Coordinates of C-alpha atoms and ligand atoms in Angstrom, one line a residue:
X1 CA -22.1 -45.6 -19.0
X2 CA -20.1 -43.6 -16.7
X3 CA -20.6 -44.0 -12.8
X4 CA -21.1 -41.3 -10.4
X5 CA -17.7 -41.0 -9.2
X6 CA -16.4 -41.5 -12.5
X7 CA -18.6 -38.5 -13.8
X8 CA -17.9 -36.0 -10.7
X9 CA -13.5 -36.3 -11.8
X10 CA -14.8 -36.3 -15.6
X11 CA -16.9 -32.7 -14.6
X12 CA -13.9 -31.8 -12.7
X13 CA -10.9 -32.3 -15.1
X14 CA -12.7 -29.8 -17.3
X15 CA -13.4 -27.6 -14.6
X16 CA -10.1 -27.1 -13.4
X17 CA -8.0 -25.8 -15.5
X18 CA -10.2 -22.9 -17.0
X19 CA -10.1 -21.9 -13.0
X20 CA -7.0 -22.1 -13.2
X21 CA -5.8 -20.4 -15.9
X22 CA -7.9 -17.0 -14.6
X23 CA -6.4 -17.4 -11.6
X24 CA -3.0 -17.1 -13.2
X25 CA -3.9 -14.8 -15.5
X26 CA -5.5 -12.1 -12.9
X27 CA -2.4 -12.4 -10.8
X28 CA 0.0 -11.6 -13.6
X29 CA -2.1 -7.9 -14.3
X30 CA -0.2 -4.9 -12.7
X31 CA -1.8 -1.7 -11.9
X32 CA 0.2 1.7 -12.4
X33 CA 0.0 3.8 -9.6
X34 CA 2.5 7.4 -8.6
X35 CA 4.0 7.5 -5.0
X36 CA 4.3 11.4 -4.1
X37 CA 6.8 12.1 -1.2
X38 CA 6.1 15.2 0.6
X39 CA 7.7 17.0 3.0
X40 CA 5.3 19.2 4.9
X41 CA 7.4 20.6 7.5
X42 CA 10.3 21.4 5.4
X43 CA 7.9 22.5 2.6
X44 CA 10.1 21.0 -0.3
X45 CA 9.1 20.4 -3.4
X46 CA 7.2 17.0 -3.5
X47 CA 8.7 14.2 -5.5
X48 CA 6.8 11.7 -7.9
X49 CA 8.0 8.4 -8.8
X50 CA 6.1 5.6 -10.9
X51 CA 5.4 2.4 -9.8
X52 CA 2.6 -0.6 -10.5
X53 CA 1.1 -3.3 -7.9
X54 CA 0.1 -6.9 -8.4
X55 CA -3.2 -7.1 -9.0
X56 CA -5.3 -6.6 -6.1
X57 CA -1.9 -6.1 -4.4
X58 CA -1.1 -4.2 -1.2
X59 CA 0.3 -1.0 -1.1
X60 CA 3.0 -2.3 0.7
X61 CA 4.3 -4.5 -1.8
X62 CA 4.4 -1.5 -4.2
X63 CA 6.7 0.1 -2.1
X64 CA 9.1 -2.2 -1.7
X65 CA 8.9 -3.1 -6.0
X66 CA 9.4 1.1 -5.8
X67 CA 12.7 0.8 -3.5
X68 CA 14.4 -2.4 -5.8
X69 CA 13.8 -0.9 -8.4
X70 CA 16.6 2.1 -7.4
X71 CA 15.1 5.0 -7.7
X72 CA 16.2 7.1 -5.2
X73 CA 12.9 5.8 -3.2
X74 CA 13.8 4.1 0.2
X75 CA 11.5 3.2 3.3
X76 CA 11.3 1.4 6.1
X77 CA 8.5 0.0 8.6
X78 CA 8.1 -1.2 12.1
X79 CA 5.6 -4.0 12.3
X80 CA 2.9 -3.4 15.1
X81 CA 1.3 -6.4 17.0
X82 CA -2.1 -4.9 16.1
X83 CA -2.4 -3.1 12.9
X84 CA 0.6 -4.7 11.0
X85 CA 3.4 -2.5 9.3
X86 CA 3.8 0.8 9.9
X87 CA 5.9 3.6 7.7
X88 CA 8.9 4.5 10.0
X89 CA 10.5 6.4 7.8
X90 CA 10.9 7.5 3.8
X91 CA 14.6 8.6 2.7
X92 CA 16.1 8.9 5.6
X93 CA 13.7 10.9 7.1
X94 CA 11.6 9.1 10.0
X95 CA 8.8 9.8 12.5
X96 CA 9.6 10.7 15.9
X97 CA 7.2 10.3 19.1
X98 CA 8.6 13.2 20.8
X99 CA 8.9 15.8 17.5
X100 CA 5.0 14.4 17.2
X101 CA 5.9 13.6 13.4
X102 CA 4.9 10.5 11.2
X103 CA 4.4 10.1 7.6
X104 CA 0.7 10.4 7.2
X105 CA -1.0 8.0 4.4
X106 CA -3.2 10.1 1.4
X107 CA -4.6 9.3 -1.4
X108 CA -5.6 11.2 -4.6
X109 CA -7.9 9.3 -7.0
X110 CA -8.1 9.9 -10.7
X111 CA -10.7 12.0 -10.2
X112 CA -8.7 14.4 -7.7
X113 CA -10.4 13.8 -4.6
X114 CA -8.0 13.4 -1.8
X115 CA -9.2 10.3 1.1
X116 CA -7.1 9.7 3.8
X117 CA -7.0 5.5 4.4
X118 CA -8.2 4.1 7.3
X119 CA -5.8 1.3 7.1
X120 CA -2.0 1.2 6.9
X121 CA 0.4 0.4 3.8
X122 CA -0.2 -3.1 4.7
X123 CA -3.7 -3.3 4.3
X124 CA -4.1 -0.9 1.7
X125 CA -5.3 -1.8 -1.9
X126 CA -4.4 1.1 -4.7
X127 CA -6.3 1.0 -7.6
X128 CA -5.2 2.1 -10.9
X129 CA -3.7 5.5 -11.5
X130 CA -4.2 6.8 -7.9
X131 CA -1.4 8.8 -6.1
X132 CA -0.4 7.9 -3.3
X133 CA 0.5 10.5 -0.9
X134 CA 3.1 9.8 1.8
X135 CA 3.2 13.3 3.6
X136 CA 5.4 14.0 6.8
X137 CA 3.7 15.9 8.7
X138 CA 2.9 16.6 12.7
X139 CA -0.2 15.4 15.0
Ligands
B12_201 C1 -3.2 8.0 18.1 C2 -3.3 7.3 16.8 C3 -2.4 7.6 15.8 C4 -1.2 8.5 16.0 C5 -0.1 7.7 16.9 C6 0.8 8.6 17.6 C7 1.5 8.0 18.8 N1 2.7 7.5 18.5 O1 1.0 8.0 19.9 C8 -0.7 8.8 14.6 C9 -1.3 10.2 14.2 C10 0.8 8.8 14.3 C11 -1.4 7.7 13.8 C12 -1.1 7.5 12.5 C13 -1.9 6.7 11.6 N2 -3.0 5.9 12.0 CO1 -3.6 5.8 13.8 N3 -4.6 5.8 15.4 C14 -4.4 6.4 16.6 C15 -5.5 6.0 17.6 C16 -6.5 7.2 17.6 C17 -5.1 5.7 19.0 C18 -3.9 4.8 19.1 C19 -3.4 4.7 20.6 O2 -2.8 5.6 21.1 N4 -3.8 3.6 21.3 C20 -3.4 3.4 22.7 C21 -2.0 2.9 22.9 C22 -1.6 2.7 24.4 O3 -1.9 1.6 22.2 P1 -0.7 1.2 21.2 O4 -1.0 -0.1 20.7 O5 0.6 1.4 21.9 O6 -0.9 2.3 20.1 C23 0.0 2.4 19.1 C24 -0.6 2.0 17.7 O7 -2.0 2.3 17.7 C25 0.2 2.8 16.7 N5 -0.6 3.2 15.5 C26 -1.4 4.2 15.5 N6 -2.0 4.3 14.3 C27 -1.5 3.2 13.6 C28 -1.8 2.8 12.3 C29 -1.1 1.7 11.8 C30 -1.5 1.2 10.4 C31 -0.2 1.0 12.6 C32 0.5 -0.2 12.0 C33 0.1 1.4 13.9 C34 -0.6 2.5 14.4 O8 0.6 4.0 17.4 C35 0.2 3.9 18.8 C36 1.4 4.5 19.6 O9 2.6 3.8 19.3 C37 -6.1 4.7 16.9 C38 -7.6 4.5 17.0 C39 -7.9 4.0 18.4 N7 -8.8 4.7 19.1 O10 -7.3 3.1 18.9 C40 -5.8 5.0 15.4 C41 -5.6 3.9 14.4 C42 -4.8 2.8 15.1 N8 -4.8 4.5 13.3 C43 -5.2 4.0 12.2 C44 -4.6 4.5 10.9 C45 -5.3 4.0 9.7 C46 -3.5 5.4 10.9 C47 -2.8 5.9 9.6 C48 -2.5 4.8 8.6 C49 -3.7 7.0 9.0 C50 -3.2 7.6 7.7 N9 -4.0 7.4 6.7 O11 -2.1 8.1 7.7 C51 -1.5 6.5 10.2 C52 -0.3 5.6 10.2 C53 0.6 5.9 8.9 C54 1.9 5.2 9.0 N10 3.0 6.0 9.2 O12 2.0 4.0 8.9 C55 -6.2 3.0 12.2 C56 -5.7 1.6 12.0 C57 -6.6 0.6 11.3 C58 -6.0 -0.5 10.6 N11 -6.5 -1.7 10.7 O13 -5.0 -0.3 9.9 C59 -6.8 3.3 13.7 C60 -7.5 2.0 14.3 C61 -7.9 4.4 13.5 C62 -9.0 4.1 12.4 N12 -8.9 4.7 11.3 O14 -9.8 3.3 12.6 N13 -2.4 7.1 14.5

């Protein structure tokens, strides 16, 4: 007859891998989502690339699988002490304390309703097929 001990790493070998295994599994699943660059000051054209997040993957890791990827998609980020990384500047183009410009964070879902986040890229979560919106705009 099995002891206690013996019974708890008997329950606990068949436990473990099945947990696992969906761990693995989950983290392997991409989401597609669009980036949209847009230019509101300069009123060009806004531009639409295609990229995908891990699951349950920040939107900052999407934009930096977006930029190695080569698309013609570049950013860059300062990190605050506070409230983590935040969007300096998308092709070239950067936000300026004194010209009162940053690249404002939006969101369109599948269902077209446009939210603005009240977190940064770093602590944002897309879900699947939702655009997201980086707009340059004034405050
Ligand atoms: C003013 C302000 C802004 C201004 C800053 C202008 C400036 N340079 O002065 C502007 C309009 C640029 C701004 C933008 C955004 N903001 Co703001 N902002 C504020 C606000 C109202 C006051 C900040 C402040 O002046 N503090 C006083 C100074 C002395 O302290 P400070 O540490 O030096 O402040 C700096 C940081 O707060 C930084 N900052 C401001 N917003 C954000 C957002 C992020 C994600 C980061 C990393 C840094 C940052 O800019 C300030 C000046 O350098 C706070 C709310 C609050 N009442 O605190 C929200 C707040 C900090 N912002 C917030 C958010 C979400 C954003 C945006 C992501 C919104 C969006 N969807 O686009 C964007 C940033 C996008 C990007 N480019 O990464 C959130 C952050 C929450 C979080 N945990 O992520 C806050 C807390 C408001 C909220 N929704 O609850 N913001």
């Amino acid at each position: 007859m099995m002891t206690g001990p013996a019974l708890l790493s008997a329950a606990l070998l068949l436990l473990l891998p099945g947990t696992l295994t969906g761990s693995k599994l989950q983290s392997k699943e991409t989401v597609p989502i669009d980036v949209v660059v847009e230019n509101s000051l300069l009123g060009t054209a806004p531009v639409t690339f295609s990229t995908q997040v891990v699951y349950r993957g920040i939107l900052l890791g999407a934009l930096k699988t977006l930029m190695a990827s080569n698309t013609g998609f570049k950013f860059t980020y300062t990190e605050d002490p506070n409230y983590g990384p935040y969007l300096e500047s998308v092709n070239g183009v950067a936000g300026n304390d004194k010209e009162h410009t940053y690249w404002e964070l939006l969101v369109k879902t599948p269902d077209d309703k446009i939210i603005r986040p009240d977190v940064g890229i770093g602590c944002y979560i897309p879900s699947k097929n939702e655009q997201i919106i980086l707009k340059f705009t004034k405050w």
